[in-house]
Amino acid sequence: MRKVSFPEQPMNAAEGPVPTPRDSDGRAPPGARRPSWDEYFMKIALLVAERSTCLRRHVGALLVKDKRIIATGYNGAPSGFAHCGEVGCLRDEMNVPSGERHELCRGLHAEQNAIIQAALYGQDTRDSTLYCTHKPCLLCAKMLINAGVRRVVIADDYPDELAAKFLEQSDIEIQQVEKLTG
C-alpha cells in the first residue's frame, strides 16, 4: 500500500483550514493552491461520513469514474429502518468486537451502500476509484473486486488482515492518504 500526504494548509485554530483567499470577484490569486483530485474527493468522503448513523464508527465512501462522482454511501441501517441511535446497537448488545462477525449488525457498510446506489441508478463501477474514510473489510473488499473497482484511496486503516490479503491479490491499487479535516 502506498502512502501519500497532502501539502499542509494554513490552519485557524477556531475554524479549521483557512480558505484560499479570493478577490472581490471570487477569483483565487495567481499561485493559490488548489486541492488535488484525491484531496478533493477524500474531503467529500469525510463529509459523507457525517451522515452515518452507526454508533461505533462513521464511515463515508464515494465511487468516482473519470473524475465524476457516480455514487456515495455511508454506514447505517437499511432505508426505512430505525437507526441504531433509536433502537440500540446490536453489536454492542451482543458484545461483538470491532472487525469480527460483520453479519451481526443492523447496518450496511459505506462501501456496500455506494455500490448499491451505483447499481440502483445504473452507474457502471468498472475501472472506478473508491474514496473511503476507512480501509474496507473482507465483505466490502470482495464486493469491490467483483464490482470492477480498480483503485481504493483510504484515510484510516481498519483491522482486517484477510481483507488486506484479498486486496493484495486483486488488481486493485490501494493508496492511503493522511487523514484530512473537512
Rosetta silent file (secondary structure, phi, psi, omega in degrees, C-alpha in Angstrom):
SEQUENCE: MRKVSFPEQPMNAAEGPVPTPRDSDGRAPPGARRPSWDEYFMKIALLVAERSTCLRRHVGALLVKDKRIIATGYNGAPSGFAHCGEVGCLRDEMNVPSGERHELCRGLHAEQNAIIQAALYGQDTRDSTLYCTHKPCLLCAKMLINAGVRRVVIADDYPDELAAKFLEQSDIEIQQVEKLTG
SCORE:     score description
SCORE:     0.000 S_00000001
   1 L     0.000  132.262  179.969    0.000    0.000    0.000 S_00000001
   2 E   -91.886  136.500  177.283    1.328    3.377   -0.998 S_00000001
   3 E  -109.037  137.047 -179.119    1.030    6.292    1.457 S_00000001
   4 E  -131.814  142.772  174.035    0.685    9.856    0.265 S_00000001
   5 L  -120.767  153.082 -179.172    0.420   13.080    2.212 S_00000001
   6 L   -96.277  154.450  175.936   -1.010   16.350    1.061 S_00000001
   7 L   -58.758  145.942  179.729    0.692   19.734    1.375 S_00000001
   8 L   -67.168  142.264  174.429   -0.126   21.472    4.618 S_00000001
   9 L  -104.904  146.810  174.755   -2.868   24.047    4.572 S_00000001
  10 L   -60.395  141.086 -177.847   -2.783   27.081    6.818 S_00000001
  11 E  -119.267  145.011  172.184   -4.986   26.448    9.859 S_00000001
  12 E  -110.912  120.346 -173.014   -7.088   28.700   12.023 S_00000001
  13 L   -54.945  -35.128 -176.154   -7.407   27.118   15.489 S_00000001
  14 L   -83.735  -29.239 -170.452  -11.035   28.133   15.872 S_00000001
  15 L  -122.960    0.007 -179.936  -12.325   27.351   12.379 S_00000001
  16 E    88.933 -149.193 -176.514  -10.057   24.736   10.777 S_00000001
  17 E   -59.822  140.466  177.248   -8.429   25.175    7.344 S_00000001
  18 L   -81.730  125.820 -179.095   -8.100   28.729    6.142 S_00000001
  19 L   -65.545  154.651  176.050   -9.902   29.068    2.789 S_00000001
  20 L   -59.855  128.718  179.867   -7.971   30.141   -0.273 S_00000001
  21 L   -61.039  144.882 -179.935   -8.121   33.946   -0.336 S_00000001
  22 L  -126.289  152.575  175.223  -10.362   35.350   -3.058 S_00000001
  23 L   -85.010 -176.651 -175.738  -10.582   38.742   -4.678 S_00000001
  24 L   -64.386  -19.919  177.453  -13.822   40.754   -4.854 S_00000001
  25 L   -93.011    4.306  179.047  -14.860   38.799   -7.976 S_00000001
  26 L    84.380    8.732 -179.492  -14.382   35.450   -6.180 S_00000001
  27 L   -90.649  143.663  175.028  -11.183   34.532   -8.031 S_00000001
  28 L   -77.361  145.077  178.645   -8.194   32.966   -6.297 S_00000001
  29 L   -67.496  156.476  177.731   -4.951   34.927   -6.640 S_00000001
  30 L   -55.343  137.880  178.238   -2.278   33.581   -9.000 S_00000001
  31 L    86.521   -2.578  178.009   -0.286   30.784   -7.357 S_00000001
  32 L   -67.267  140.881 -178.189   -3.040   29.818   -4.854 S_00000001
  33 L   -79.801  126.350  172.132   -3.050   26.095   -4.137 S_00000001
  34 L   -94.892  148.864  176.563   -5.978   24.061   -5.418 S_00000001
  35 L   -67.521  146.844  173.396   -6.668   20.694   -3.799 S_00000001
  36 L   -67.776  166.818  177.872   -5.532   17.640   -5.747 S_00000001
  37 H   -61.047  -43.393  179.574   -8.275   15.345   -7.046 S_00000001
  38 H   -61.222  -42.652  178.941   -7.502   12.809   -4.307 S_00000001
  39 H   -64.171  -45.342  179.684   -7.685   15.522   -1.641 S_00000001
  40 H   -57.299  -52.020 -177.373  -10.914   16.903   -3.093 S_00000001
  41 H   -69.764  -33.978  178.057  -12.673   13.528   -3.212 S_00000001
  42 H   -67.419  -37.304  176.439  -11.390   12.446    0.218 S_00000001
  43 H   -62.514  -36.748  177.268  -12.771   15.637    1.748 S_00000001
  44 H   -67.526  -40.463  177.676  -16.136   14.763    0.206 S_00000001
  45 H   -59.888  -39.564  177.669  -15.905   11.215    1.656 S_00000001
  46 H   -64.524  -37.340  177.049  -15.317   12.768    5.086 S_00000001
  47 H   -67.571  -42.835  178.133  -18.405   14.924    4.611 S_00000001
  48 H   -59.297  -37.977  179.972  -20.460   11.898    3.500 S_00000001
  49 H   -59.775  -25.597  179.369  -19.349   10.091    6.704 S_00000001
  50 L   -65.663  -17.085  176.869  -21.145   12.768    8.721 S_00000001
  51 L   -82.613   -9.649 -176.961  -24.457   11.209    7.521 S_00000001
  52 L   -56.765  143.242  176.092  -23.561    7.883    9.183 S_00000001
  53 L  -110.314    7.174  178.646  -25.995    6.555   11.767 S_00000001
  54 L   -72.979  139.080 -179.832  -23.594    3.974   13.221 S_00000001
  55 L   -82.469  -18.189 -175.635  -22.843    4.424   16.912 S_00000001
  56 L   -94.415  -42.795 -171.104  -19.336    2.912   16.664 S_00000001
  57 L  -153.440  130.341  177.037  -17.691    4.367   13.570 S_00000001
  58 L   -96.710  118.414 -177.406  -18.660    6.960   10.964 S_00000001
  59 L  -124.910  135.806  175.936  -17.560    5.856    7.501 S_00000001
  60 E  -125.964  147.297 -179.188  -18.133    7.607    4.193 S_00000001
  61 E  -144.074  150.395  169.918  -17.398    6.372    0.680 S_00000001
  62 E  -143.436  144.188  174.806  -17.745    7.559   -2.873 S_00000001
  63 E   -99.465  130.747 -176.305  -17.221    5.904   -6.209 S_00000001
  64 E  -126.835  135.500  177.114  -15.556    8.105   -8.795 S_00000001
  65 E  -137.308  128.686 -179.156  -15.107    7.485  -12.502 S_00000001
  66 L    54.114   42.232  178.502  -13.423    9.905  -14.896 S_00000001
  67 L    61.637   26.447  177.212  -13.222   12.493  -12.076 S_00000001
  68 E  -126.776  135.044  177.916  -17.011   12.371  -11.620 S_00000001
  69 E   -74.478  123.287  179.012  -18.819   11.062   -8.529 S_00000001
  70 E  -102.851  -20.157  177.613  -21.102    8.199   -9.590 S_00000001
  71 E  -166.848  153.613  174.126  -22.338    7.171   -6.111 S_00000001
  72 E  -127.444  161.747  176.224  -21.912    7.861   -2.414 S_00000001
  73 E  -159.329  150.803  173.017  -22.549    5.758    0.666 S_00000001
  74 E  -137.296  161.837 -176.800  -22.286    5.892    4.429 S_00000001
  75 L   -82.886  138.287 -179.818  -22.733    3.201    7.047 S_00000001
  76 E   169.120  176.338 -177.915  -26.126    2.774    8.628 S_00000001
  77 L   -64.179  156.558  177.434  -29.362    0.801    8.746 S_00000001
  78 L   -58.194  155.759  179.016  -31.224   -0.092    5.544 S_00000001
  79 L   -52.710  133.003  177.917  -33.584    2.509    4.079 S_00000001
  80 L    85.829   -8.190  179.092  -36.773    2.795    6.084 S_00000001
  81 L   -91.792  153.753  175.360  -35.362    1.022    9.152 S_00000001
  82 L   -64.802  143.601  178.912  -34.899    2.657   12.543 S_00000001
  83 L   -77.961  156.752 -178.748  -31.364    3.910   13.119 S_00000001
  84 H   -59.773  -31.337  176.809  -29.143    2.347   15.770 S_00000001
  85 H   -63.109  -22.950  179.980  -29.318    5.583   17.763 S_00000001
  86 H   -91.097  -34.877 -174.224  -33.061    4.937   18.089 S_00000001
  87 H  -117.946   -3.603 -179.955  -33.065    1.195   18.834 S_00000001
  88 L    96.469  162.249 -178.265  -29.533    0.486   20.069 S_00000001
  89 L   -93.697  116.937  178.681  -26.501   -1.223   18.603 S_00000001
  90 H   -58.732  -39.626 -178.733  -26.956   -4.946   18.050 S_00000001
  91 H   -66.752  -39.270  176.016  -23.185   -5.468   18.095 S_00000001
  92 H   -65.383  -43.079 -179.627  -22.839   -3.700   21.454 S_00000001
  93 H   -61.330  -33.255 -177.866  -25.736   -5.718   22.892 S_00000001
  94 L   -97.679    4.549 -179.568  -24.043   -8.963   21.761 S_00000001
  95 L    55.075   44.179  178.949  -20.510   -7.831   22.743 S_00000001
  96 L   -87.911  121.389  179.669  -19.187   -8.327   19.198 S_00000001
  97 L   -68.265  154.344  176.252  -15.676   -6.844   18.839 S_00000001
  98 L   -59.836  140.342  177.741  -14.869   -4.472   16.001 S_00000001
  99 L    86.512    1.719 -179.098  -13.632   -6.250   12.883 S_00000001
 100 L  -127.592  152.299  171.404  -15.481   -9.514   13.623 S_00000001
 101 L    48.910   57.150 -177.654  -18.845  -11.075   12.678 S_00000001
 102 L   -59.238  -24.486 -179.436  -19.963   -8.364   10.263 S_00000001
 103 L   -70.399  -16.340  178.546  -23.229  -10.210    9.664 S_00000001
 104 L   -92.122   65.001 -177.971  -24.283   -9.393   13.248 S_00000001
 105 L  -155.506  141.892  177.020  -25.118   -5.787   12.502 S_00000001
 106 L   -75.133  -22.955 -171.766  -28.244   -3.906   11.509 S_00000001
 107 L   -94.988  165.088  169.905  -26.274   -1.622    9.215 S_00000001
 108 E  -104.080  156.029  178.429  -24.659   -1.756    5.832 S_00000001
 109 L   -81.923  158.155 -178.865  -21.149   -0.513    5.241 S_00000001
 110 H   -58.102  -43.143 -179.533  -20.430    2.702    3.356 S_00000001
 111 H   -62.865  -42.378  178.538  -18.729    0.818    0.509 S_00000001
 112 H   -61.604  -45.615 -179.991  -21.725   -1.525    0.190 S_00000001
 113 H   -63.376  -36.770  177.649  -24.127    1.408    0.080 S_00000001
 114 H   -65.154  -43.726  178.711  -22.047    3.150   -2.607 S_00000001
 115 H   -64.604  -42.200  179.140  -22.048    0.008   -4.786 S_00000001
 116 H   -63.323  -43.372  179.130  -25.797   -0.470   -4.207 S_00000001
 117 H   -63.529  -39.406  177.607  -26.524    3.165   -5.113 S_00000001
 118 H   -61.680  -44.872  179.687  -24.469    2.816   -8.298 S_00000001
 119 H   -65.152  -44.015 -177.808  -26.432   -0.321   -9.250 S_00000001
 120 H   -59.291  -35.780 -177.616  -29.783    1.228   -8.310 S_00000001
 121 L  -106.183   16.731  171.732  -29.162    4.204  -10.597 S_00000001
 122 L    70.094   32.104  179.494  -27.470    2.305  -13.441 S_00000001
 123 L   -96.726  127.625  178.647  -23.889    3.535  -12.952 S_00000001
 124 L   -75.028  124.513 -178.390  -21.089    1.292  -14.222 S_00000001
 125 L   -95.078   -5.672 -179.993  -18.471    0.777  -11.491 S_00000001
 126 L   -58.650  133.941  177.455  -15.852   -0.904  -13.693 S_00000001
 127 L    64.579   23.681  177.615  -12.487    0.874  -13.537 S_00000001
 128 L   -90.329  171.857  175.109  -13.735    3.306  -10.885 S_00000001
 129 E  -116.075  134.731  174.026  -11.956    4.586   -7.778 S_00000001
 130 E  -100.846  125.349  170.909  -13.415    4.244   -4.289 S_00000001
 131 E  -103.201  123.778 -175.434  -12.589    7.021   -1.825 S_00000001
 132 E  -141.109  141.811 -178.677  -13.319    5.801    1.678 S_00000001
 133 E   -67.703  -21.699 -179.087  -12.602    7.148    5.131 S_00000001
 134 E  -136.119  154.253  177.335  -11.545    3.634    6.274 S_00000001
 135 L   -65.819  138.856 -177.565   -9.934    0.594    4.682 S_00000001
 136 L   -65.338  149.110  173.219  -12.566   -1.924    3.519 S_00000001
 137 L   -79.756  179.458 -178.931  -13.405   -5.070    5.498 S_00000001
 138 H   -61.141  -46.531  179.622  -13.385   -8.516    3.853 S_00000001
 139 H   -56.984  -46.947 -178.899  -17.051   -8.346    2.774 S_00000001
 140 H   -69.400  -37.262  177.941  -16.538   -4.955    1.142 S_00000001
 141 H   -58.948  -44.731  179.226  -13.210   -5.992   -0.389 S_00000001
 142 H   -64.210  -39.780  178.474  -14.899   -8.909   -2.159 S_00000001
 143 H   -65.726  -41.291  179.839  -17.693   -6.653   -3.397 S_00000001
 144 H   -64.356  -40.488  178.084  -15.200   -4.060   -4.676 S_00000001
 145 H   -59.890  -49.614 -177.587  -13.235   -6.756   -6.516 S_00000001
 146 H   -72.991  -21.702  177.361  -16.382   -8.068   -8.243 S_00000001
 147 L   -80.372   -6.147  177.433  -17.663   -4.550   -8.962 S_00000001
 148 L    81.867   15.692  177.011  -14.520   -3.911  -11.032 S_00000001
 149 L   -64.634  135.315 -175.865  -13.161   -1.128   -8.820 S_00000001
 150 L  -106.581  -15.679 -176.837   -9.506   -0.570   -9.772 S_00000001
 151 E  -147.960  138.845  176.339   -8.281    1.817   -7.078 S_00000001
 152 E  -127.137  124.406  177.951   -9.136    2.404   -3.417 S_00000001
 153 E  -112.452  124.287 -176.628   -7.999    5.551   -1.605 S_00000001
 154 E  -124.430  157.563  174.355   -8.376    5.477    2.186 S_00000001
 155 E  -101.419  -42.539 -178.064   -7.664    7.838    5.068 S_00000001
 156 E  -119.867  150.639  177.028   -7.728    5.380    8.009 S_00000001
 157 L   -77.798  169.908  174.522   -6.781    1.739    8.340 S_00000001
 158 L  -143.941  134.089 -172.296   -9.174   -0.998    9.515 S_00000001
 159 L   -77.870   79.817  178.210   -8.024   -4.146   11.353 S_00000001
 160 L  -140.629   93.835 -175.346   -8.955   -6.914    8.888 S_00000001
 161 H   -64.526  -37.561 -179.483   -5.941   -8.986    7.823 S_00000001
 162 H   -67.300  -37.953  176.132   -7.913  -11.245    5.479 S_00000001
 163 H   -60.835  -42.399  179.333   -9.350   -8.218    3.653 S_00000001
 164 H   -60.634  -40.977  179.009   -5.802   -6.905    3.210 S_00000001
 165 H   -64.916  -43.054  178.496   -4.752  -10.250    1.689 S_00000001
 166 H   -62.008  -45.245 -179.216   -7.697  -10.272   -0.723 S_00000001
 167 H   -65.059  -36.608  177.411   -6.992   -6.715   -1.820 S_00000001
 168 H   -64.227  -36.366 -178.752   -3.292   -7.540   -2.298 S_00000001
 169 H   -76.287  -19.637 -178.019   -4.237  -10.497   -4.539 S_00000001
 170 L   -84.601  178.560  176.097   -6.584   -8.403   -6.652 S_00000001
 171 L   -89.746    9.624 -176.949   -5.685   -5.845   -9.280 S_00000001
 172 L   -80.232  127.411  174.991   -6.943   -3.070   -7.010 S_00000001
 173 E   -82.643  129.102  178.048   -4.398   -0.365   -6.172 S_00000001
 174 E  -108.857  130.918  179.070   -4.633    0.685   -2.511 S_00000001
 175 E  -133.260  127.952  176.393   -3.441    4.126   -1.524 S_00000001
 176 E  -105.457  130.272  177.429   -3.558    5.588    1.980 S_00000001
 177 E  -111.846  158.788  176.378   -3.559    9.345    2.371 S_00000001
 178 L   -63.667  146.105 -179.373   -3.170   11.328    5.541 S_00000001
 179 L   -67.629  132.694 -179.288   -6.482   11.960    7.213 S_00000001
 180 L  -101.780  155.676  169.855   -7.834   15.351    6.278 S_00000001
 181 L   -97.804  137.467 -177.424  -10.124   17.546    8.249 S_00000001
 182 L   -27.341    0.000    0.000  -13.304   18.523    6.388 S_00000001
